[in-house]
C-alpha cells in the first residue's frame, strides 16, 4: 500500500489499515453537539497544514493597550500645547498697553536735553518687514510717545511689484500710525531686492547717515547679523548699520537689533514670551522683550501688503513669535 492517507467520513483509514475514530466536535461530537461547533469540528482538507494557528483575536487584544496608551499620550500633549498657547496669549493680552520686560527697565529713556521723546529710525530691507517682524517694537515705541521714522532701502522689486509694494508700505504705516512724511523708500540701482544681490555696506551706511541727519535721528532699530529670516539683504542692512556706527564713533546715535530666534522659538507664537522674558532679565548685555498687547494690529498692518498676503504668510503671521514679541539687543 502506498504511503498515502485516505480520508473518509466519518472514519479515516491510515496506511496500516486501522481505522481512526471520527474527529471530536463533529456532527456527533460531544463538545460540538449536533451543530458541530466544537473546536475540532472542521477537519483539515487535502494539503492543509494541521499546525495550530495563533489566536488572532487574542493577539490583537494584547496589541491594543499600547496603541490606546499612545493615543492618550498624543491627546494629552495636544491638550497641553493648546493650554500653554492660551495661557501665553492671555499673558500677552493682559497688559492695557504694549509692555517692556523686565518691567523696571530704562529702555530708551529720554535723551539728553529738554526732549522727552526719541526720534527712532527703523532701517528695513523691503516693504512688509515693518509689519512682519517689527510690529511689537513700533507699537511699543508709539505708546511711549516716541517719533517713528522708516527708511526702507529697496522697493522689494524682485518680482516686478516694486511700485505696488511701495504703496502697500504706506498703507501699512497708516495702520501703524506712522505719518507718510516720516517714511522713505529708496530705489537705488545697487540695492535691489534679491537673494543673490549683495548690498554694499558702505553705501547702506552712507544713505542711512544722510537720512538720520535729515530727521535728527538719535536711535536706530534694525536686523541682527542673522537677519531674522536669514535673507541676505537683511543681513547686509545689519552690517551697513554696524559700519555707520564704527565710522562715526556712534556719536549721538544709539542702535538696537532685533534678535533672531531659532526655528522652534520663531514659530511658537506667544509661547516664547516665557523664555524671552527670562533671558532678557538674565542677559549681561542690554536686552529687552517688547510685548505686543494687540496682535490684531500686526495682522491688519500685514494685510495691507496684499501682494504678499498669501496663505503661507498668513500662517507665518499667526504662528510667528515676532507677531507677539520682539527681543531687542543693543548693538
Tab-separated table of N, CA, C and O in Angstrom, residues 98-99 130-143 176 258 289-295 298 320-328:
chain	number	residue	atom	x	y	z
A	98	UNK	N	1.237	98.179	25.211
A	98	UNK	CA	2.454	97.407	24.927
A	98	UNK	C	3.435	97.519	26.090
A	98	UNK	O	3.635	98.596	26.653
A	99	UNK	N	4.044	96.390	26.432
A	99	UNK	CA	4.881	96.340	27.625
A	99	UNK	C	6.332	96.052	27.269
A	99	UNK	O	6.646	95.562	26.184
A	130	UNK	N	8.355	95.838	8.183
A	130	UNK	CA	7.869	96.563	9.355
A	130	UNK	C	6.691	95.856	10.007
A	130	UNK	O	6.568	95.838	11.241
A	131	UNK	N	5.829	95.242	9.202
A	131	UNK	CA	4.643	94.568	9.741
A	131	UNK	C	4.938	93.127	10.135
A	131	UNK	O	4.418	92.637	11.147
A	132	UNK	N	5.761	92.461	9.364
A	132	UNK	CA	6.016	91.044	9.599
A	132	UNK	C	6.944	90.802	10.784
A	132	UNK	O	6.812	89.795	11.488
A	133	UNK	N	7.875	91.729	11.023
A	133	UNK	CA	8.880	91.483	12.059
A	133	UNK	C	8.892	92.523	13.180
A	133	UNK	O	9.130	92.175	14.329
A	134	UNK	N	8.646	93.779	12.880
A	134	UNK	CA	8.898	94.849	13.842
A	134	UNK	C	7.641	95.460	14.459
A	134	UNK	O	7.748	96.476	15.162
A	135	UNK	N	6.470	94.895	14.226
A	135	UNK	CA	5.240	95.496	14.736
A	135	UNK	C	5.241	95.681	16.256
A	135	UNK	O	4.847	96.749	16.748
A	136	UNK	N	5.668	94.706	17.071
A	136	UNK	CA	5.692	94.935	18.525
A	136	UNK	C	6.579	96.114	18.925
A	136	UNK	O	6.233	96.875	19.835
A	137	UNK	N	7.717	96.283	18.220
A	137	UNK	CA	8.604	97.410	18.523
A	137	UNK	C	7.936	98.736	18.178
A	137	UNK	O	7.952	99.689	18.976
A	138	UNK	N	7.338	98.790	16.998
A	138	UNK	CA	6.677	100.030	16.568
A	138	UNK	C	5.552	100.410	17.525
A	138	UNK	O	5.446	101.565	17.955
A	139	UNK	N	4.716	99.440	17.863
A	139	UNK	CA	3.573	99.733	18.731
A	139	UNK	C	4.017	100.146	20.136
A	139	UNK	O	3.408	101.020	20.762
A	140	UNK	N	5.083	99.529	20.628
A	140	UNK	CA	5.590	99.910	21.947
A	140	UNK	C	6.134	101.334	21.924
A	140	UNK	O	5.819	102.158	22.801
A	141	UNK	N	6.959	101.652	20.928
A	141	UNK	CA	7.556	102.984	20.852
A	141	UNK	C	6.488	104.061	20.673
A	141	UNK	O	6.583	105.146	21.257
A	142	UNK	N	5.471	103.761	19.867
A	142	UNK	CA	4.381	104.724	19.691
A	142	UNK	C	3.638	104.958	21.003
A	142	UNK	O	3.240	106.086	21.306
A	143	UNK	N	3.446	103.887	21.784
A	143	UNK	CA	2.730	104.027	23.055
A	143	UNK	C	3.498	104.880	24.052
A	143	UNK	O	2.904	105.453	24.971
A	176	UNK	N	-0.278	101.545	11.388
A	176	UNK	CA	0.672	101.644	12.494
A	176	UNK	C	0.830	103.083	12.992
A	176	UNK	O	1.648	103.333	13.896
A	258	UNK	N	17.089	93.584	16.232
A	258	UNK	CA	16.049	92.594	16.517
A	258	UNK	C	16.684	91.218	16.529
A	258	UNK	O	17.267	90.777	15.529
A	289	UNK	N	12.550	92.644	26.092
A	289	UNK	CA	11.458	91.974	25.389
A	289	UNK	C	10.262	92.920	25.323
A	289	UNK	O	9.740	93.337	26.358
A	290	UNK	N	9.862	93.262	24.115
A	290	UNK	CA	8.720	94.151	23.911
A	290	UNK	C	7.506	93.308	23.554
A	290	UNK	O	7.558	92.494	22.617
A	291	UNK	N	6.421	93.492	24.292
A	291	UNK	CA	5.232	92.651	24.160
A	291	UNK	C	4.130	93.427	23.446
A	291	UNK	O	3.773	94.543	23.849
A	292	UNK	N	3.611	92.825	22.399
A	292	UNK	CA	2.529	93.426	21.621
A	292	UNK	C	1.193	93.000	22.213
A	292	UNK	O	0.765	91.852	22.041
A	293	UNK	N	0.518	93.902	22.892
A	293	UNK	CA	-0.750	93.544	23.523
A	293	UNK	C	-1.920	93.583	22.538
A	293	UNK	O	-3.065	93.326	22.908
A	294	UNK	N	-1.629	93.907	21.272
A	294	UNK	CA	-2.686	93.975	20.257
A	294	UNK	C	-2.208	93.295	18.971
A	294	UNK	O	-1.928	93.976	17.975
A	295	UNK	N	-2.095	91.961	18.986
A	295	UNK	CA	-1.629	91.245	17.790
A	295	UNK	C	-2.488	91.508	16.555
A	295	UNK	O	-1.998	91.407	15.422
A	298	UNK	N	-1.002	93.841	14.151
A	298	UNK	CA	0.014	93.255	13.272
A	298	UNK	C	-0.633	92.616	12.052
A	298	UNK	O	-0.154	92.772	10.920
A	320	UNK	N	4.104	83.087	14.093
A	320	UNK	CA	5.398	83.701	14.338
A	320	UNK	C	5.419	84.419	15.676
A	320	UNK	O	4.513	85.185	16.008
A	321	UNK	N	6.464	84.190	16.440
A	321	UNK	CA	6.590	84.891	17.718
A	321	UNK	C	6.828	86.385	17.502
A	321	UNK	O	6.555	87.195	18.389
A	322	UNK	N	7.305	86.780	16.302
A	322	UNK	CA	7.552	88.199	16.016
A	322	UNK	C	6.249	88.996	15.925
A	322	UNK	O	6.275	90.226	15.953
A	323	UNK	N	5.119	88.311	15.813
A	323	UNK	CA	3.835	88.997	15.857
A	323	UNK	C	3.496	89.443	17.267
A	323	UNK	O	2.828	90.464	17.466
A	324	UNK	N	3.990	88.707	18.254
A	324	UNK	CA	3.599	88.924	19.633
A	324	UNK	C	4.681	89.604	20.478
A	324	UNK	O	4.365	90.368	21.394
A	325	UNK	N	5.944	89.305	20.170
A	325	UNK	CA	7.038	89.893	20.953
A	325	UNK	C	8.218	90.221	20.041
A	325	UNK	O	8.376	89.632	18.975
A	326	UNK	N	9.001	91.190	20.467
A	326	UNK	CA	10.303	91.495	19.855
A	326	UNK	C	11.346	91.486	20.947
A	326	UNK	O	11.128	92.078	22.026
A	327	UNK	N	12.457	90.838	20.698
A	327	UNK	CA	13.593	90.884	21.623
A	327	UNK	C	14.643	91.795	20.989
A	327	UNK	O	15.166	91.503	19.916
A	328	UNK	N	14.913	92.917	21.638
A	328	UNK	CA	15.887	93.874	21.139
A	328	UNK	C	17.145	93.841	21.986
A	328	UNK	O	17.069	93.766	23.227
